[in-house]
Coordinates of C-alpha atoms and ligand atoms in Angstrom, one line a residue:
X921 CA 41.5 9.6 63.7
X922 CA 37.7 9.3 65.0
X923 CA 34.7 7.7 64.6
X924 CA 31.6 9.0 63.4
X925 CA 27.8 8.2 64.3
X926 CA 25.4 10.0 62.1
X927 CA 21.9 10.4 63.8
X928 CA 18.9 11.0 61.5
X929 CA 15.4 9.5 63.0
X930 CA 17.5 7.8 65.7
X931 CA 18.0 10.6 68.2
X932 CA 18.4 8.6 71.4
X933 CA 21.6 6.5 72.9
X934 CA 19.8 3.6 74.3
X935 CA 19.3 0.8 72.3
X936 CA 20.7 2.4 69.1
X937 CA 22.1 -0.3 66.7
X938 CA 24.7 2.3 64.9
X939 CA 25.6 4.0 68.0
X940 CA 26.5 1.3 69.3
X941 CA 28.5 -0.4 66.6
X942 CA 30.1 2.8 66.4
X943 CA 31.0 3.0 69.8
X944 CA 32.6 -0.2 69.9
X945 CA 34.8 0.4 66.8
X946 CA 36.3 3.7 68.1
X947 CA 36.9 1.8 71.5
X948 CA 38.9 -1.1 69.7
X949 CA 40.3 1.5 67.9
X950 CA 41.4 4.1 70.5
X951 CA 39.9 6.8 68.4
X952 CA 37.1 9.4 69.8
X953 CA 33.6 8.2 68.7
X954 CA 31.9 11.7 67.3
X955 CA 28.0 12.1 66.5
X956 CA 26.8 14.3 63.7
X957 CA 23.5 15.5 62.3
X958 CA 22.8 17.8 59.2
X959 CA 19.8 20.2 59.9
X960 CA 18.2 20.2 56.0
X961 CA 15.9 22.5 55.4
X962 CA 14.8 21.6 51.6
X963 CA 14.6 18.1 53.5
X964 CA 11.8 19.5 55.3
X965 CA 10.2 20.9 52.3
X966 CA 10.1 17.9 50.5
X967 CA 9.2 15.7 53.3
X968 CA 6.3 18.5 54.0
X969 CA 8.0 17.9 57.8
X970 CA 5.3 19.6 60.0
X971 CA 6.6 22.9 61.8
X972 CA 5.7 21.3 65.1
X973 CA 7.8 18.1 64.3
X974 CA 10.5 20.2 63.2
X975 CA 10.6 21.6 66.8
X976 CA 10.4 18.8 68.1
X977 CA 13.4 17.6 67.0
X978 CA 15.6 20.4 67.3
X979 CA 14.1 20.4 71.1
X980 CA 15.5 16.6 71.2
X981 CA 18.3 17.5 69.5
X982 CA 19.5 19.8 72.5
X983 CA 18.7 17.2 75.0
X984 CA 20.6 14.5 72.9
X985 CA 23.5 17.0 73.5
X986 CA 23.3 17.2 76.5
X987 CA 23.2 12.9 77.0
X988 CA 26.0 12.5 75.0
X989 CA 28.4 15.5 76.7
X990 CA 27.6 13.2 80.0
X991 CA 29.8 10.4 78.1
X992 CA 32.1 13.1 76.7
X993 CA 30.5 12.3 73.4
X994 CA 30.1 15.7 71.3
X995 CA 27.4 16.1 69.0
X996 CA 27.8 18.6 66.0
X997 CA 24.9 19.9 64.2
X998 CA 25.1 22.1 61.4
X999 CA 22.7 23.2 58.6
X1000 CA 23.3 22.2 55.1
X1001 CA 21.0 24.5 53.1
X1002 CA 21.0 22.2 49.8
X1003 CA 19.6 18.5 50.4
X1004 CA 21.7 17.1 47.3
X1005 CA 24.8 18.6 49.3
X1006 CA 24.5 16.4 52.5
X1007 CA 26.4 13.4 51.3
X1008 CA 29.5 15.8 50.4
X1009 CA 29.3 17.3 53.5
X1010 CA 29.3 14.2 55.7
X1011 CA 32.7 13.1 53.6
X1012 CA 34.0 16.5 54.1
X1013 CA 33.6 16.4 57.8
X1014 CA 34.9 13.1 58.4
X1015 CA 38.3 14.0 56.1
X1016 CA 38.6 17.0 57.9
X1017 CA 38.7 15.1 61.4
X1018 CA 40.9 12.3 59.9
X1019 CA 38.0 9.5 60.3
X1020 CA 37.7 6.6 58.2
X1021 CA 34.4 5.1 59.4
X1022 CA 31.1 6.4 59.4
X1023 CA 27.8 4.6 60.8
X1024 CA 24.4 5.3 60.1
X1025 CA 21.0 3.5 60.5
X1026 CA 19.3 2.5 57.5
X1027 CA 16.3 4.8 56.2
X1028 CA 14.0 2.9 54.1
X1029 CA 12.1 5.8 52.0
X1030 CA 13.2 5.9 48.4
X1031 CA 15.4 8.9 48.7
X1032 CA 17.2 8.1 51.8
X1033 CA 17.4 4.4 50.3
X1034 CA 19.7 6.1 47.4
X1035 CA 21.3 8.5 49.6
X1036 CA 22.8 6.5 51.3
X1037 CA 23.8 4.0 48.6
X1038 CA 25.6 6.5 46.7
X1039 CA 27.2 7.4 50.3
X1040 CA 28.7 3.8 50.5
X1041 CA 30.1 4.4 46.7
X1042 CA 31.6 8.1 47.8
X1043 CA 33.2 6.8 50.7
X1044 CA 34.9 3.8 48.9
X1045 CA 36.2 6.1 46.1
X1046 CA 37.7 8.3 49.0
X1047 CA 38.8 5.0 50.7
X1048 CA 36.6 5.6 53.6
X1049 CA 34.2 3.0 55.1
X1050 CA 30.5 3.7 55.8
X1051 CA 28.4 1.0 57.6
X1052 CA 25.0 1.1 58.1
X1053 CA 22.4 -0.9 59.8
X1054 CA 18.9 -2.1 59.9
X1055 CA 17.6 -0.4 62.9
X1056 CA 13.9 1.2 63.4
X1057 CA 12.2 -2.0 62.7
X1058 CA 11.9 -4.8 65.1
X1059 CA 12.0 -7.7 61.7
X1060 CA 14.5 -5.8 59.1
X1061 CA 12.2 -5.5 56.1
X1062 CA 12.9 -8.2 53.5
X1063 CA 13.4 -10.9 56.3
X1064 CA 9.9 -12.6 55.8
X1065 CA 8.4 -14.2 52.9
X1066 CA 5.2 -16.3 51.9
X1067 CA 5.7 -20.1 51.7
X1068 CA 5.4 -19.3 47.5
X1069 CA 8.9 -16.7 48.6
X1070 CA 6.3 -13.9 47.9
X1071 CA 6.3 -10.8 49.7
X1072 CA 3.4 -10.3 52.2
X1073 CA 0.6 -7.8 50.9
X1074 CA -1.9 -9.0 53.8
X1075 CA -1.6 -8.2 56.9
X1076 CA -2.7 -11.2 59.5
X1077 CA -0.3 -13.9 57.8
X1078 CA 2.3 -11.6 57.6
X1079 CA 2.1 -10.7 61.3
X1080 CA 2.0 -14.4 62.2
X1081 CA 5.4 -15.0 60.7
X1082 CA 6.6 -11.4 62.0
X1083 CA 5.7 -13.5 65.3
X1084 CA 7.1 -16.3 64.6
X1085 CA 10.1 -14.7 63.7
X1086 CA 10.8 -13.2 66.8
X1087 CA 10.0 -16.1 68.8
X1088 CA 13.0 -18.3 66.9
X1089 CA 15.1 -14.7 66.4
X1090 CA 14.9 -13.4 70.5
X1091 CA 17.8 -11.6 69.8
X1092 CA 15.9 -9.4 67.8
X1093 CA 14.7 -7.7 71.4
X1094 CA 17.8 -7.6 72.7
X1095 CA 18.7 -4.2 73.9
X1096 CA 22.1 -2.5 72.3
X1097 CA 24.0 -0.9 75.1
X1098 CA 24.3 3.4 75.7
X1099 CA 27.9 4.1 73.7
X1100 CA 31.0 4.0 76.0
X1101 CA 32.4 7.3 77.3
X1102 CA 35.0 8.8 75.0
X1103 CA 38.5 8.6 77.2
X1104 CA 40.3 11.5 78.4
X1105 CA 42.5 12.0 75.6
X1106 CA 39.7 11.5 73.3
X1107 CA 38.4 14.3 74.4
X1108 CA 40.6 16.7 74.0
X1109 CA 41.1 16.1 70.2
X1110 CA 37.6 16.9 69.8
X1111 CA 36.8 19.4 72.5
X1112 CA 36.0 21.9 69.8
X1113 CA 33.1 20.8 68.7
X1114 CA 31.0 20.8 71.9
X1115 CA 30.7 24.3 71.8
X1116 CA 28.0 25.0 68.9
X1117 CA 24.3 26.0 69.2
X1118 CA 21.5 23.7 67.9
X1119 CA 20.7 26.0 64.7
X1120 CA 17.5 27.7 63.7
X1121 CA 15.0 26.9 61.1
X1122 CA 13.5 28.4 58.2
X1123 CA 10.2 31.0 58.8
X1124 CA 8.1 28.2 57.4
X1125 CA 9.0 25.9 59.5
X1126 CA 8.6 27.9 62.9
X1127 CA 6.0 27.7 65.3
X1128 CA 4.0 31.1 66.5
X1129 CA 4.7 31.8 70.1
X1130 CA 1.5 30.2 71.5
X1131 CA 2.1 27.0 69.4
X1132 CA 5.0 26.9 70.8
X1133 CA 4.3 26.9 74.6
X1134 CA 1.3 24.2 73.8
X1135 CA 2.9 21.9 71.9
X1136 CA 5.9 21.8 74.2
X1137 CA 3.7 21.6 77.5
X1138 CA 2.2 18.2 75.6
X1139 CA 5.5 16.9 74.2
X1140 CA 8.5 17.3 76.3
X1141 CA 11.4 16.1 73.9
X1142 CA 13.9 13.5 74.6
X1143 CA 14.5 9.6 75.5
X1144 CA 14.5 9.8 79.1
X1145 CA 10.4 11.2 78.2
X1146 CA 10.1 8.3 76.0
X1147 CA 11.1 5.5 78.2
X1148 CA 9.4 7.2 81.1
X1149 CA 5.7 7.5 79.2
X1150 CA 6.6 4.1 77.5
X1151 CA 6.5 2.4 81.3
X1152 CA 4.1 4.3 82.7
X1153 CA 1.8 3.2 79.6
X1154 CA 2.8 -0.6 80.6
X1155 CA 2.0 -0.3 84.1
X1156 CA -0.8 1.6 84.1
X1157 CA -2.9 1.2 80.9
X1158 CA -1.4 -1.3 78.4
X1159 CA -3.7 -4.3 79.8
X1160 CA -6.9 -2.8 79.2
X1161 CA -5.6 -1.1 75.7
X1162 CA -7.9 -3.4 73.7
X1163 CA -11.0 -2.5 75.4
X1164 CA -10.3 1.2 75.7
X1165 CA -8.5 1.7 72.6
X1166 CA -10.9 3.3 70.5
X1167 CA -12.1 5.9 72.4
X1168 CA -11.3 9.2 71.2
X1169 CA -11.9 10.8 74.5
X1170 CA -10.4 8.4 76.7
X1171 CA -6.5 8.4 76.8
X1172 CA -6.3 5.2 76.6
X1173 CA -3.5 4.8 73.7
X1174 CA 0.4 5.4 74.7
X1175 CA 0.8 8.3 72.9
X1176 CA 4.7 7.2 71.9
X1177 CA 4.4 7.7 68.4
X1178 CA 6.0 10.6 68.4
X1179 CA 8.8 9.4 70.2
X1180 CA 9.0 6.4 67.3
X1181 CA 9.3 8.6 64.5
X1182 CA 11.9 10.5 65.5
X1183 CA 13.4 8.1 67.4
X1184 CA 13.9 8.8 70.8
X1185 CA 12.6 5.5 71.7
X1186 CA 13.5 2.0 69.6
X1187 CA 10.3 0.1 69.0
X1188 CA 12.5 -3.3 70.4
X1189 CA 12.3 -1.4 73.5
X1190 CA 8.5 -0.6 73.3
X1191 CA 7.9 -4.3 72.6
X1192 CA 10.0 -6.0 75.2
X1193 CA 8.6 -3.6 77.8
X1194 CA 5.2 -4.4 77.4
X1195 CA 6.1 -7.9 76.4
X1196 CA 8.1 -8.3 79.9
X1197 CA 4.7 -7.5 82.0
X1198 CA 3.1 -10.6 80.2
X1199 CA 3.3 -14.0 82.1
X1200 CA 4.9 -15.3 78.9
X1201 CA 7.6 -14.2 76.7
X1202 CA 5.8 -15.1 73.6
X1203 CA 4.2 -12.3 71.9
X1204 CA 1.0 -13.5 71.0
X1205 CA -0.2 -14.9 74.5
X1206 CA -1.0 -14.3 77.4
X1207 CA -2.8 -10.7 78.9
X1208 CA -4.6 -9.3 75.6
X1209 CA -3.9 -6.3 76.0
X1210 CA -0.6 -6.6 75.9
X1211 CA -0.9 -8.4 72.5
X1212 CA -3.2 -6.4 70.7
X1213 CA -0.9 -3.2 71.4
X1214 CA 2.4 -5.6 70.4
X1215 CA 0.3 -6.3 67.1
X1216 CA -0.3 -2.6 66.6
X1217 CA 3.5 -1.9 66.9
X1218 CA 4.0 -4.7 64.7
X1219 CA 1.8 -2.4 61.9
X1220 CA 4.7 0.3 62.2
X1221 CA 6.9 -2.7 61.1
X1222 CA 4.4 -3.9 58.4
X1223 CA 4.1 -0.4 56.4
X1224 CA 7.9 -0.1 56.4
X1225 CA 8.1 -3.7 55.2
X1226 CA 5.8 -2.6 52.1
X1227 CA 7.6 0.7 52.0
X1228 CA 10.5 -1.3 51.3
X1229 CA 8.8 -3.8 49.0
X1230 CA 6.7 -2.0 46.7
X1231 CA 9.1 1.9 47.0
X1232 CA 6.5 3.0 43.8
X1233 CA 4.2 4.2 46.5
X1234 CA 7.3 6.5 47.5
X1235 CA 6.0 8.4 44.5
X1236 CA 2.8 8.9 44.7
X1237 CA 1.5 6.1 43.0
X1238 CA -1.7 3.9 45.2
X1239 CA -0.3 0.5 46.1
X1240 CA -3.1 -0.6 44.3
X1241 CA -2.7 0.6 40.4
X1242 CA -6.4 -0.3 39.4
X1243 CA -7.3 2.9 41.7
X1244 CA -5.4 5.3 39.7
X1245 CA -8.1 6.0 37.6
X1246 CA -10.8 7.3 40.5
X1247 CA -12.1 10.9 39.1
X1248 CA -11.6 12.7 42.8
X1249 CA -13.5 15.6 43.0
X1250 CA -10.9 18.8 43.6
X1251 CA -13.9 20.9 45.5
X1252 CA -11.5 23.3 47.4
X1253 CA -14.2 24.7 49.8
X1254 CA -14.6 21.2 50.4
X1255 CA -10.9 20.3 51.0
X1256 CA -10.9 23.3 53.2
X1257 CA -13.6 22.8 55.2
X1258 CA -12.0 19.5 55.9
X1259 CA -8.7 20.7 56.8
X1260 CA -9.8 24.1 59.6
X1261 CA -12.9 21.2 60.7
X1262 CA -16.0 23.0 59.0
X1263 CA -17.5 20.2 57.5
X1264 CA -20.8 20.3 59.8
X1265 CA -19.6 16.9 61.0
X1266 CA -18.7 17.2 64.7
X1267 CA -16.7 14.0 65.3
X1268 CA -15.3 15.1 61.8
X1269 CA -13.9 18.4 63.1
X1270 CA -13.4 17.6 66.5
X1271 CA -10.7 15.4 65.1
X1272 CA -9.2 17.8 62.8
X1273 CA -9.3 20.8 65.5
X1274 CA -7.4 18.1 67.8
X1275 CA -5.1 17.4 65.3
X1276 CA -4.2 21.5 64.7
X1277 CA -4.3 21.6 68.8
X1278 CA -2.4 18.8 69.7
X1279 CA -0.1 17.9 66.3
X1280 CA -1.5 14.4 66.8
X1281 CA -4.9 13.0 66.2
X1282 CA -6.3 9.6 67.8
X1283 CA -6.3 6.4 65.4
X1284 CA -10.0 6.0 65.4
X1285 CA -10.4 9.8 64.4
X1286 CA -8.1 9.4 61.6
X1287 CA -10.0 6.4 60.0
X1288 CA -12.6 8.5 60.4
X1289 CA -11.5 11.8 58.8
X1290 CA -8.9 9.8 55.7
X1291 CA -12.7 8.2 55.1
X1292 CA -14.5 11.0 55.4
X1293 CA -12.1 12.7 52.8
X1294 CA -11.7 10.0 50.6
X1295 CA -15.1 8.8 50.3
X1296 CA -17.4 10.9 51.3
X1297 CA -16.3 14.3 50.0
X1298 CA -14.0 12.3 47.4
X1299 CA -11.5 14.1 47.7
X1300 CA -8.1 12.2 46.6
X1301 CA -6.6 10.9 49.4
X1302 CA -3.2 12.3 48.7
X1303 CA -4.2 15.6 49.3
X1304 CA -5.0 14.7 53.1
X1305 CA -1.8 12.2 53.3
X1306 CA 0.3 15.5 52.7
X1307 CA -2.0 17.2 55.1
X1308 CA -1.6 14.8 58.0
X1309 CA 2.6 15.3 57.4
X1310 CA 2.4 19.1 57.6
X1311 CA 1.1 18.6 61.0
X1312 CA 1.3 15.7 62.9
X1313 CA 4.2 15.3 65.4
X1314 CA 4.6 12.0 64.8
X1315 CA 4.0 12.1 60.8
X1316 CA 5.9 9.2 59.4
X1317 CA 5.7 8.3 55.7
X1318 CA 4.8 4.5 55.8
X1319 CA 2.5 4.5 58.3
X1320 CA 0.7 7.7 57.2
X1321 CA 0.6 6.4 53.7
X1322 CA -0.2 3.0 55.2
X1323 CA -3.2 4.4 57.1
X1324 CA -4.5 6.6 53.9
X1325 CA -4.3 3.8 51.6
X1326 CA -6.6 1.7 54.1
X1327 CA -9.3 4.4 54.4
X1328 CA -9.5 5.3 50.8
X1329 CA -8.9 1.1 50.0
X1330 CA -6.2 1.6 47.3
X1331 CA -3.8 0.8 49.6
X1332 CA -1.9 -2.6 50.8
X1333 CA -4.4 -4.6 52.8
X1334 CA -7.0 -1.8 52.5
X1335 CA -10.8 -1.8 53.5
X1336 CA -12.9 -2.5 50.4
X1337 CA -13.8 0.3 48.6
X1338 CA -17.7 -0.3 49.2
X1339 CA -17.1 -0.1 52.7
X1340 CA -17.8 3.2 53.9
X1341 CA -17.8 4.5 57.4
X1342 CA -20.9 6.5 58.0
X1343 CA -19.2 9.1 59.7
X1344 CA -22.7 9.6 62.2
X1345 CA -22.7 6.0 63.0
X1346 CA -18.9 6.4 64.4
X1347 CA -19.3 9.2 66.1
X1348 CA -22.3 7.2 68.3
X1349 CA -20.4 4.4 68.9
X1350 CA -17.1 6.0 69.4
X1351 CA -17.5 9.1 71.2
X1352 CA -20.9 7.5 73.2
X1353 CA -21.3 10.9 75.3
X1354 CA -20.1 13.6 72.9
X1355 CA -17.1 14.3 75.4
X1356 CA -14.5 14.0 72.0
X1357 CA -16.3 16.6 70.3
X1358 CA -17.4 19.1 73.4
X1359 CA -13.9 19.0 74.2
X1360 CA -12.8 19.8 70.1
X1361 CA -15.8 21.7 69.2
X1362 CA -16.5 24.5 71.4
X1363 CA -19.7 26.0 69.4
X1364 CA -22.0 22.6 70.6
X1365 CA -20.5 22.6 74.3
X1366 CA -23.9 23.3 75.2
X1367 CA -26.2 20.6 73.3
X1368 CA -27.6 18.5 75.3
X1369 CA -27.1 14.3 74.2
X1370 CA -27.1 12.4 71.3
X1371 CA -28.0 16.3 69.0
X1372 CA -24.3 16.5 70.1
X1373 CA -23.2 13.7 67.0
X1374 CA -25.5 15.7 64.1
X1375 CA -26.9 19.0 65.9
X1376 CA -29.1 20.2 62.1
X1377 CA -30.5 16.6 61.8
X1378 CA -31.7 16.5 66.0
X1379 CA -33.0 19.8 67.0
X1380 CA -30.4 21.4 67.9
X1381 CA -29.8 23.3 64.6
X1382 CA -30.9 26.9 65.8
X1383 CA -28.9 26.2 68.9
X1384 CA -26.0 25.2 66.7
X1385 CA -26.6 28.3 64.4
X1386 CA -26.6 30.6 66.7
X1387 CA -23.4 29.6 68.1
X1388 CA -21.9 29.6 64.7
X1389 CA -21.5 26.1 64.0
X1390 CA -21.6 25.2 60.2
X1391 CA -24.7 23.0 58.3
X1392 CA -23.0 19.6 56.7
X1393 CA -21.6 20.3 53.6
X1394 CA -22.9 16.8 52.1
X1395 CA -25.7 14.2 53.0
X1396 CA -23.8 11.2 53.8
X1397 CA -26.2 8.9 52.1
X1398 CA -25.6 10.8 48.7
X1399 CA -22.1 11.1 48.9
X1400 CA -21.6 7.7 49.6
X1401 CA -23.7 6.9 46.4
X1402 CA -21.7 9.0 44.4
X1403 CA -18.4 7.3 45.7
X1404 CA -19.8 3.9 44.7
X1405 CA -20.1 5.1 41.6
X1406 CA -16.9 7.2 41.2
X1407 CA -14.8 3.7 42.6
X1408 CA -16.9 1.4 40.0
X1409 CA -16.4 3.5 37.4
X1410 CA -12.4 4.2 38.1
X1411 CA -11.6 0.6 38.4
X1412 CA -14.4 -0.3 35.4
X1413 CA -11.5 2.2 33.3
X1414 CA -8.4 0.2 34.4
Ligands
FAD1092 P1 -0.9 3.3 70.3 O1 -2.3 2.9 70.1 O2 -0.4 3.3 71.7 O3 0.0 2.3 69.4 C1 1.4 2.1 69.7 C2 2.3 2.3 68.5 O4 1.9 1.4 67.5 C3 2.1 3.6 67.8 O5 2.8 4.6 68.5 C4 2.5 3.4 66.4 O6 3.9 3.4 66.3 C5 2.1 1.9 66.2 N1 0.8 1.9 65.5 C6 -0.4 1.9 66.1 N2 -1.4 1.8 65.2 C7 -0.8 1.9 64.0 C8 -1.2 1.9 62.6 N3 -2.5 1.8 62.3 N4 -0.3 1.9 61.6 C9 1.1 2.0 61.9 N5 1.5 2.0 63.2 C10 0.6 1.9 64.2 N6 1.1 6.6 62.8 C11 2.3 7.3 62.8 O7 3.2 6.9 63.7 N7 2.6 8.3 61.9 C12 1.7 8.7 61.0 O8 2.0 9.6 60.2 C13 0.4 8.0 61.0 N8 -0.5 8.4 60.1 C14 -1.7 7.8 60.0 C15 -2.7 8.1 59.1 C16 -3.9 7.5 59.0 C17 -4.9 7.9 58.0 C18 -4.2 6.5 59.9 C19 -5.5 5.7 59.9 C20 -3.3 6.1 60.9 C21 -2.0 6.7 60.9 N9 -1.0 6.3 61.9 C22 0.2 7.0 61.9 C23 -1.2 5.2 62.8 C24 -1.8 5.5 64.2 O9 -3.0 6.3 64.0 C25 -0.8 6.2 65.1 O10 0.4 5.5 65.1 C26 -1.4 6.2 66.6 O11 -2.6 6.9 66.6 C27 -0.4 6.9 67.5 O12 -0.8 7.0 68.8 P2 -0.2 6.1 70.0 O13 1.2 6.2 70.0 O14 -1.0 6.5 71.2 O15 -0.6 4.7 69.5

């Protein structure tokens, strides 16, 4: 008999609800605890998983392995080619190690919603048990309503009550304890299966040799990583976050994204620690930085709250369905000048060139690119949400569809569609000395002050030229016209 854990986008053993459950079964139980995780490639493929994400996690996959052999634990990975073959595998594996109970933590996209509901149905036909349990958010999605019972579609009220939950709910930072240490005995039923080798990917998902060494040089893999950048961002920068936040070229932000969408750190943790350097325990007082970065984990929370609420924008649908009849423009030299960072907009393309250097792109930079794309080369937004998956690090569906929907203002609590960031305007305020895009945008290294934001418009354009730096492929003040217009027009049609 055994116990089984299956890890998705949990891969860490702190503070891991189903872990833990798990753990404590087997140990009532006498039975080894085992861990499991199913390498799918056609999950890749239809999650457009970025190639740098996907070695990510197989690089926390083999430290994982190595944290769970110190507690005797093994963890087996194998590759299941077919997605729609994971559930039967999963059963087979447990019946061939005689276990009866499986635990998971709950993913909220559609798919994995019905995955794992027809899991629950498999294993009571083959009278197994699989539990499963509401993990990656701080407030499990579903818990908070409107006075009217409604669903919240705004943001501010619904974090006020997210707050408010917490404060009566405190257990809801509690931290869930590493999994006990399989027993001697234990481990020798199940010795076999700490021998096997993290398995490779498909071509398309690999990284070349050189993206390789950068990425991993930026973002060493595993929980002890997380926990360690996660306190270092508390003590060192968290109380001046809302100040310096916005800053493309200040690193100002905790960069633990990454680590939240696969997992290696639980966003209870990331709360509590910076919660615990406050004065108070209550999350919306107190040293403001502290609560504007709580309220910006809180957004993670929010998008997978909607996610949960509204799963039609699982499927490519706007949140709002009186923008579904916008007439985006499919200009493909446009699209791609967007995507290699061509566009004759330096903050524009220093953002996307960070994003192809780093697998990660600052907040403010992807406001402004999603509005850049959206509204000023209208260019439908769902063609840059897929590009932001196949290559952030961090890409995770809510949140990047979350973040999309705001820029292009068919999403849930999204900018209004007449507002329009004038992409010059950001730059100046943003990226005040032109450091973000010198640093992004090798060709205007050498322009001298504010020419830096818009080189063709400020004298700089031979200078530009000449190092091979392209003209802007719109004039802002025309393209934002034409968006007006496109918008009116769309939502005139509903
Ligand atoms: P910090 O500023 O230190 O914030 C701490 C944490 O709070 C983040 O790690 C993140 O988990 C959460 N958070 C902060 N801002 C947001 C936000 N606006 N929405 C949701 N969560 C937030 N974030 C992702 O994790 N994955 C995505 O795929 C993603 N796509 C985005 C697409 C667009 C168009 C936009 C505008 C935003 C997107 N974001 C996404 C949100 C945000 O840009 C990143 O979470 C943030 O830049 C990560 O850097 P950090 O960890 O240093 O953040």
């Amino acid at each position: 008999d055994a116990v089984i854990h299956w890890f998705k986008m949990d891969l860490r053993t702190t503070d891991n609800r189903a872990l833990w459950e798990a753990s404590e079964k087997a140990a009532q139980a006498g039975v080894p605890l085992i861990c499991i995780y199913m390498v799918s490639p056609k999950d890749f493929e239809a999650h457009l998983t970025a190639p740098v994400r996907v070695d990510f996690m197989l690089r926390t996959l083999e430290v994982l392995k190595r944290d769970l052999a110190a507690l005797h634990i093994p963890l087996y990975v194998e590759t299941v080619e077919k997605r729609r073959e994971v559930p039967e595998r999963v059963l087979d594996f447990m019946q061939e190690w005689g276990a009866s109970h499986l635990f998971a933590n709950i993913e909220y996209e559609v798919d994995e919603l019905r995955r794992e509901a027809k899991m629950i149905r498999m294993c009571a036909g083959r009278g197994l048990t699989m539990e499963v349990f509401h993990d990656t958010c701080i407030v499990p999605p579903g818990a908070l309503a409107t006075g009217a019972g409604k669903q919240y579609a705004v943001y501010s009220p619904w974090y006020r009550s997210w707050v408010a939950h917490v404060h009566a709910n405190p257990d809801l930072l509690s931290t869930f304890e590493q999994p006990t240490a399989n027993l001697p005995e234990a481990r020798d039923k199940v010795a076999a299966l700490f021998d096997g080798e993290i398995p490779d990917v498909p071509h398309n998902k690999r990284l070349s040799e050189e993206d390789t060494k950068r990425f991993r040089a930026i973002w060493p893999a595993g929980e002890r990583e997380a926990i360690d950048r996660l306190e270092k961002f508390c003590e060192e920068k968290v109380a001046q976050y809302t100040k310096r936040r916005n800053f493309p070229s200040d690193p100002a932000t905790s960069n633990i994204s990454v680590h939240l969408a696969a997992g290696t750190l639980s966003a209870r943790m990331a709360v509590r620690t910076a919660r615990d350097r406050n004065k108070t325990k209550k999350l919306d007082a107190g040293v403001e930085g502290i609560q504007t970065w709580i309220s910006e984990v809180a957004w993670r929370d929010f998008y997978k709250h909607v996610l949960v609420n509204w799963p039609y924008i699982c499927m490519n649908k706007p949140f709002k369905p009186e923008y579904s009849n916008i007439e985006w423009s499919y200009n493909a030299a446009h699209f791609d000048a967007w995507c290699t960072g061509r566009t004759g907009f330096p903050i524009v393309d220093a953002a996307m060139r960070q994003v192809r250097s780093m697998g990660w792109m600052h907040n403010r930079c992807r406001m402004i690119v999603a509005s850049f794309l959206a509204k000023d080369l209208l260019v439908d937004w769902r063609m840059g949400e897929k590009f932001f998956m196949e290559h952030l690090i961090d890409g995770d569906f809510a949140s990047n569809n979350g973040g999309w929907g705001f820029s292009a203002s068919t999403g849930v609590d999204p900018q209004p569609y007449f507002r329009i960031f004038n992409p010059l305007l950001q730059s100046e305020k943003f990226d005040v000395d032109g450091d973000y895009i010198r640093k992004y945008v090798p060709e205007l290294r050498d322009v001298k002050g504010k020419a830096v934001h818009d080189p063709y418009g400020r004298g700089a354009g031979p200078q530009a030229r000449k190092a091979g730096y392209p003209e802007p492929i719109v004039v802002h003040k025309d393209s934002r016209e034409r968006t007006l217009a496109a918008y009116k027009a769309g939502l005139d049609r509903d």
